[in-house]
Short mmCIF file of C-alpha atoms and ligand atoms in Angstrom, two decimals:
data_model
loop_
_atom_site.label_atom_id
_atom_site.label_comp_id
_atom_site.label_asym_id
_atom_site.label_seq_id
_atom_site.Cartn_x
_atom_site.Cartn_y
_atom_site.Cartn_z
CA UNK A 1 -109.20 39.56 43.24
CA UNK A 2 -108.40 38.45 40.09
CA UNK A 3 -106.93 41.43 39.00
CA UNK A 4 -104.82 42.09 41.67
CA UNK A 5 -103.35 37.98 41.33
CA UNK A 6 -102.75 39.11 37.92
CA UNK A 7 -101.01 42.53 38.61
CA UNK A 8 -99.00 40.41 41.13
CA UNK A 9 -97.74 37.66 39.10
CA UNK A 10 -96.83 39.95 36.07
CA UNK A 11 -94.98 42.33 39.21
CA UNK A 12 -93.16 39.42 40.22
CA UNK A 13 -92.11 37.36 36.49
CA UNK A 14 -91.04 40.58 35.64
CA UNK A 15 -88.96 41.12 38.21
CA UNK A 16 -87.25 37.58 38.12
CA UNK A 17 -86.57 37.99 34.36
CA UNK A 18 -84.76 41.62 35.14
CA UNK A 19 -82.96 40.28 37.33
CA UNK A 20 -82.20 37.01 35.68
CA UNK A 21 -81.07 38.48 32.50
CA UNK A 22 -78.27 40.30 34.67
CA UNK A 23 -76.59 36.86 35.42
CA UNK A 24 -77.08 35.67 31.70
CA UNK A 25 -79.98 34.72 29.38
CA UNK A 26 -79.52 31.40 29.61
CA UNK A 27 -79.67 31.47 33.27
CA UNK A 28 -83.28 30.18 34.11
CA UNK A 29 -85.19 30.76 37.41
CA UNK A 30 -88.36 28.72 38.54
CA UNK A 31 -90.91 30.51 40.32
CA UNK A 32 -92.72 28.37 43.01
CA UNK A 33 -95.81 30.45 44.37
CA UNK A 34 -95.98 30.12 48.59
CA UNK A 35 -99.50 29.95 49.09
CA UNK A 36 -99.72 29.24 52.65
CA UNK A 37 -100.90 32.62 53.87
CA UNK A 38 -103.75 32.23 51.24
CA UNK A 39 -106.53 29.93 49.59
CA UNK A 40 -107.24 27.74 47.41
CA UNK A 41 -109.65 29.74 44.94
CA UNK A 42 -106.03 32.12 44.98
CA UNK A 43 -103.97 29.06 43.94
CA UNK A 44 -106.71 28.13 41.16
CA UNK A 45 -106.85 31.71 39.63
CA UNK A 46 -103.14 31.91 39.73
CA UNK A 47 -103.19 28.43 37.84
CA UNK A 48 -105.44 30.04 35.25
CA UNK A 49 -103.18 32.82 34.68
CA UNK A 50 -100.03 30.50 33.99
CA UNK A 51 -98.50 29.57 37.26
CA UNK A 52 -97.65 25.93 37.87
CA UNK A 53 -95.82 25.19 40.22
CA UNK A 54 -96.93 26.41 43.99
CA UNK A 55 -95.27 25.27 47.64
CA UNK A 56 -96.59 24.86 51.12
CA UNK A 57 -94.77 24.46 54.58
CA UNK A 58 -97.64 21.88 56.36
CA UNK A 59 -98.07 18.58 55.24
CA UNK A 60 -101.88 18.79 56.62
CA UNK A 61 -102.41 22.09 54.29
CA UNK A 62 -100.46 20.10 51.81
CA UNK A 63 -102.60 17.07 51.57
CA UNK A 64 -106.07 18.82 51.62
CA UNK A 65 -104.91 21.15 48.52
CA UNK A 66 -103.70 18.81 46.46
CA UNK A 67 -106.69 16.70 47.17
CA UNK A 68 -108.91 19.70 46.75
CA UNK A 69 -107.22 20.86 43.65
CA UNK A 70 -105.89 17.55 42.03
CA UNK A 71 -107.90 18.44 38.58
CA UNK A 72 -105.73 21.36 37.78
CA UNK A 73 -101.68 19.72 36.88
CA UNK A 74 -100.15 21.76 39.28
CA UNK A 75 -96.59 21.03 40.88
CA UNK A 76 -96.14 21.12 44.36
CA UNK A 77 -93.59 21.54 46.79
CA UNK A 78 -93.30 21.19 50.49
CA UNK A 79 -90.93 23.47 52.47
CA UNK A 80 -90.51 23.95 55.75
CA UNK A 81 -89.65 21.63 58.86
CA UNK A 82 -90.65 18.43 58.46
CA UNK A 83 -92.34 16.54 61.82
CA UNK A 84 -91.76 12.97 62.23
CA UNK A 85 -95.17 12.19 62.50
CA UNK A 86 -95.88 13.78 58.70
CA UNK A 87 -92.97 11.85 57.18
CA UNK A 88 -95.36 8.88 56.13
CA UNK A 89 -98.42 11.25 55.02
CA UNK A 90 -95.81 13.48 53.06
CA UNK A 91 -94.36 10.46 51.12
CA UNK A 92 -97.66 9.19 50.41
CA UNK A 93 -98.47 12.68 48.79
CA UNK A 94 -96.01 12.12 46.19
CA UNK A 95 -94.99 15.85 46.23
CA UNK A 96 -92.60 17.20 43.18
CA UNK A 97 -90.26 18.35 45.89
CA UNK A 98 -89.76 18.13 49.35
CA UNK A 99 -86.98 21.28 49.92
CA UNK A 100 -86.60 21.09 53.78
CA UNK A 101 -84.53 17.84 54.25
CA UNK A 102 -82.39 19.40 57.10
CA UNK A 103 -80.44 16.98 58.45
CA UNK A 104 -78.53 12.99 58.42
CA UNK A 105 -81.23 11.95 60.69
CA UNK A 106 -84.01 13.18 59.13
CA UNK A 107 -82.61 11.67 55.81
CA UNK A 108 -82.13 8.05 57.58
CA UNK A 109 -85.87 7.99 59.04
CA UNK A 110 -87.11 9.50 55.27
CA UNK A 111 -85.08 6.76 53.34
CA UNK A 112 -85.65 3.51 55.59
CA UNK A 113 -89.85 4.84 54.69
CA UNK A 114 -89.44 5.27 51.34
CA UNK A 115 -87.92 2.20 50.88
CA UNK A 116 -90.09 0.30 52.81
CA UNK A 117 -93.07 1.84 50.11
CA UNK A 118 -90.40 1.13 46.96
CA UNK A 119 -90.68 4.92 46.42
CA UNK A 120 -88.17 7.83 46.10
CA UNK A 121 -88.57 11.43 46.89
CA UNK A 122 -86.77 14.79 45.33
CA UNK A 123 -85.35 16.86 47.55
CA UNK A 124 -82.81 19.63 48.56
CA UNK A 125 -80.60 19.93 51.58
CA UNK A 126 -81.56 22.55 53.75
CA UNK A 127 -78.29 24.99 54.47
CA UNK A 128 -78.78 26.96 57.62
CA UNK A 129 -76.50 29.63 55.54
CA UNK A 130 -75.94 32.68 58.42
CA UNK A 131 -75.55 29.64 60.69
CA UNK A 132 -78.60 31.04 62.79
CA UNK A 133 -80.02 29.24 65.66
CA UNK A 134 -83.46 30.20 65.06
CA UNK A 135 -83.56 28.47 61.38
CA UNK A 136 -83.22 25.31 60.90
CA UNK A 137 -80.40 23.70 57.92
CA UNK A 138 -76.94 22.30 58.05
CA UNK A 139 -74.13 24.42 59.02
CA UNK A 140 -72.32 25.93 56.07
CA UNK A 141 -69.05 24.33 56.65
CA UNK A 142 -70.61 20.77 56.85
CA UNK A 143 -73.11 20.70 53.96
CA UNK A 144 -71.09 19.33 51.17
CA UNK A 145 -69.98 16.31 53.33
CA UNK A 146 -73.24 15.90 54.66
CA UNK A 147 -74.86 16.46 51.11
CA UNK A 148 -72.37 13.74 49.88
CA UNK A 149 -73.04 11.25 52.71
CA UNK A 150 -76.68 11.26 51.99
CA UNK A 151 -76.01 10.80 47.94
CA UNK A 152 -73.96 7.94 49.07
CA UNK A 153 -76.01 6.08 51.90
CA UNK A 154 -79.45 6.75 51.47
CA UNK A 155 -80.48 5.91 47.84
CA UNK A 156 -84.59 6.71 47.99
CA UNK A 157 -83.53 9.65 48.29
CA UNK A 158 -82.70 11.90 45.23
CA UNK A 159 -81.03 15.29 46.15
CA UNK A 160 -81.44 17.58 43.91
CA UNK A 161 -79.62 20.79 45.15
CA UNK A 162 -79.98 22.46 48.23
CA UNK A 163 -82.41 25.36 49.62
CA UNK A 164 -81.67 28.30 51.84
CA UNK A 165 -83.68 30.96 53.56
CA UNK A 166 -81.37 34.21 53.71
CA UNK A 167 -80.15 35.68 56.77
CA UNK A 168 -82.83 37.32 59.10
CA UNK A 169 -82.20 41.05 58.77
CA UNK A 170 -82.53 44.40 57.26
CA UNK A 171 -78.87 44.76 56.26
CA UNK A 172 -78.47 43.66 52.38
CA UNK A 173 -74.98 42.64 52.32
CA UNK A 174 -75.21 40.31 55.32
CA UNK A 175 -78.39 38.85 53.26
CA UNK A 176 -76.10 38.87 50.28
CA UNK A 177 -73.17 37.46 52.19
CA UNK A 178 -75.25 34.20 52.64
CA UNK A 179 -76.43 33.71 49.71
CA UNK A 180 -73.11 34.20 47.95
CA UNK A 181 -72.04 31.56 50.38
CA UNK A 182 -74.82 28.85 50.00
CA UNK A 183 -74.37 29.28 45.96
CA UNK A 184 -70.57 28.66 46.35
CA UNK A 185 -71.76 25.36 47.98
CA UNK A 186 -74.45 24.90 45.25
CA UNK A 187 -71.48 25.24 42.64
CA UNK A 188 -69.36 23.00 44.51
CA UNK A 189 -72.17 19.87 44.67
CA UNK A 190 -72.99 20.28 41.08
CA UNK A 191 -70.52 17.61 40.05
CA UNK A 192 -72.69 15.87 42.45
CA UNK A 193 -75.38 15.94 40.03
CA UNK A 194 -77.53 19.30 42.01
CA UNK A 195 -79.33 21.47 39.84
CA UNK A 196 -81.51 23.49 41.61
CA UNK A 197 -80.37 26.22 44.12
CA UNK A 198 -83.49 27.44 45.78
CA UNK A 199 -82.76 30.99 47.66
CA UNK A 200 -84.90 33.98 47.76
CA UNK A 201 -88.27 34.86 49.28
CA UNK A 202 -90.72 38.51 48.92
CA UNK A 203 -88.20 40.25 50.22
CA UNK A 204 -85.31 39.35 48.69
CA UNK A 205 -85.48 37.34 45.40
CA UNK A 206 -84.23 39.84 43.18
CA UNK A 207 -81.10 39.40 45.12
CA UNK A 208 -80.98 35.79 45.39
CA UNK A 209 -81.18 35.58 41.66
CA UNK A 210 -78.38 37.92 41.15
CA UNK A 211 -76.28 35.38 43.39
CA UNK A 212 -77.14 32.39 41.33
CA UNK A 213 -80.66 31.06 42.58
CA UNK A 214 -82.41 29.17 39.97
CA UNK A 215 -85.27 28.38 42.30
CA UNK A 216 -87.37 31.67 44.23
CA UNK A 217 -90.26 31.03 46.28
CA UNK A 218 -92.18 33.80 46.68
CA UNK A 219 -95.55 34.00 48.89
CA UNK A 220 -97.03 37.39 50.35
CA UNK A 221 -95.17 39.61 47.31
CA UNK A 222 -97.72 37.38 44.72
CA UNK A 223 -100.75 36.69 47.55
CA UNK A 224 -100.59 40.32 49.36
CA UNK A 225 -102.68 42.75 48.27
CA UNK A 226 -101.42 46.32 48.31
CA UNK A 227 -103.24 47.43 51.48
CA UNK A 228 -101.47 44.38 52.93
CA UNK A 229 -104.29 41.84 53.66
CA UNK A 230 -104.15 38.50 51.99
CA UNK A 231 -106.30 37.77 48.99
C1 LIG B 1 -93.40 31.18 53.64
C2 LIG B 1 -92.17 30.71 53.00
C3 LIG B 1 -91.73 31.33 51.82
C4 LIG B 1 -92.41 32.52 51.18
O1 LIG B 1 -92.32 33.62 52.04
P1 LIG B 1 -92.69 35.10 51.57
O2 LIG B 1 -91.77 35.98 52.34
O3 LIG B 1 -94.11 35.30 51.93
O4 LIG B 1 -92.44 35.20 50.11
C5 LIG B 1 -90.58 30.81 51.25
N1 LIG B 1 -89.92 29.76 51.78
C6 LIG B 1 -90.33 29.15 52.90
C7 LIG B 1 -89.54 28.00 53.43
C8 LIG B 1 -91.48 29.60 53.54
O5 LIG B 1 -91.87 28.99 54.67
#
């Protein structure tokens, strides 16, 4: 199991730093490692082979891995929709990131908890980015006022940047087309202070990179083995 981690990882930082090197060399992408298909012996030997900085999409999954796991340093990040009735368990995890803050409501409920705990939380505004009613996300055309109204009204919270999941299909420019999109947005924000522009899972990180992700989380390309099983 081991090896095949290992074969994966190298597969995948390889990969990022091809593609990487085509948009500049000082262009820098973080790899966070999706392990929510997988377990936590995975997660551990991936630690020992370098990784830091992993991401889940439950805050239940969430908590008992980082409890599990809280000897190793490891970075974690929560993605995915976030239920109302996680909000207080997520805040009290303290997580690195939380990537899926999706909308002015959400934000108002997260900030008014945080407060009331004295804490803030990173985050990124989730952009719905091929405006697709099966993802959640803000609509292209209003996520730089909503990214600013939430900079300006809700202080616990500290946006970071925003996060996209490409379009949902097989054809590469309209994946391309939405990524080029959500990085013009990214560009526009960063006199807002963002500085992380999170796009680009398995399938299509290579690509995200090329259009200006800094940020690729990546889960069955690292956890799968070849046969197509999970480790
Ligand atoms: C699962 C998940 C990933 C990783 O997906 P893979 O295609 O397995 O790499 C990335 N981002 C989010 C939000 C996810 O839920």
């Amino acid at each position: 199991m081991r090896e095949i981690l290992r074969k994966n990882l190298d597969e995948v930082i390889w990969n990022i730093e091809q593609a990487r090197v085509e948009v500049s060399e000082h262009h820098i992408v973080k790899l966070v490692a999706v392990g929510k298909y997988s377990d936590e012996e995975s997660i551990s030997t991936l630690y020992e082979l370098g990784q830091r900085a992993f991401g889940e999409n439950q805050v239940q999954q969430l908590q008992s891995r980082m409890k599990n796991l809280e000897k190793l340093p490891l970075e974690w990040h929560m993605m995915g929709t976030l239920q109302s009735n996680k909000i207080n368990k997520l805040i009290a995890l303290r997580p690195s990131m939380f990537q899926s803050l999706d909308s002015i409501k959400l934000a108002e409920v997260l900030n008014s908890r945080l407060a009331e705990r004295d804490q803030t939380m990173s985050t990124l505004l989730q952009i719905n980015s091929a405006n697709e009613n099966s993802k959640s996300g803000v609509r292209v055309d209003e996520a730089v006022d909503i990214y600013q109204e939430i900079v300006e009204k809700f202080p616990q919270i500290k946006l970071k940047g925003i996060m996209s999941i490409g379009a949902f299909t097989e054809d590469r420019k309209k994946i391309q087309d939405s990524f080029e999109a959500t990085h013009k947005i990214y560009e526009t924000l960063q006199k807002d202070g963002a500085t992380t522009c999170s796009m680009g899972m398995s399938g299509d990180y290579e690509l995200a990179i090329k259009c200006g992700s800094n940020l690729v989380r990546v889960g069955s390309k690292i956890f799968k083995q070849t046969k197509g099983e999970y480790i």
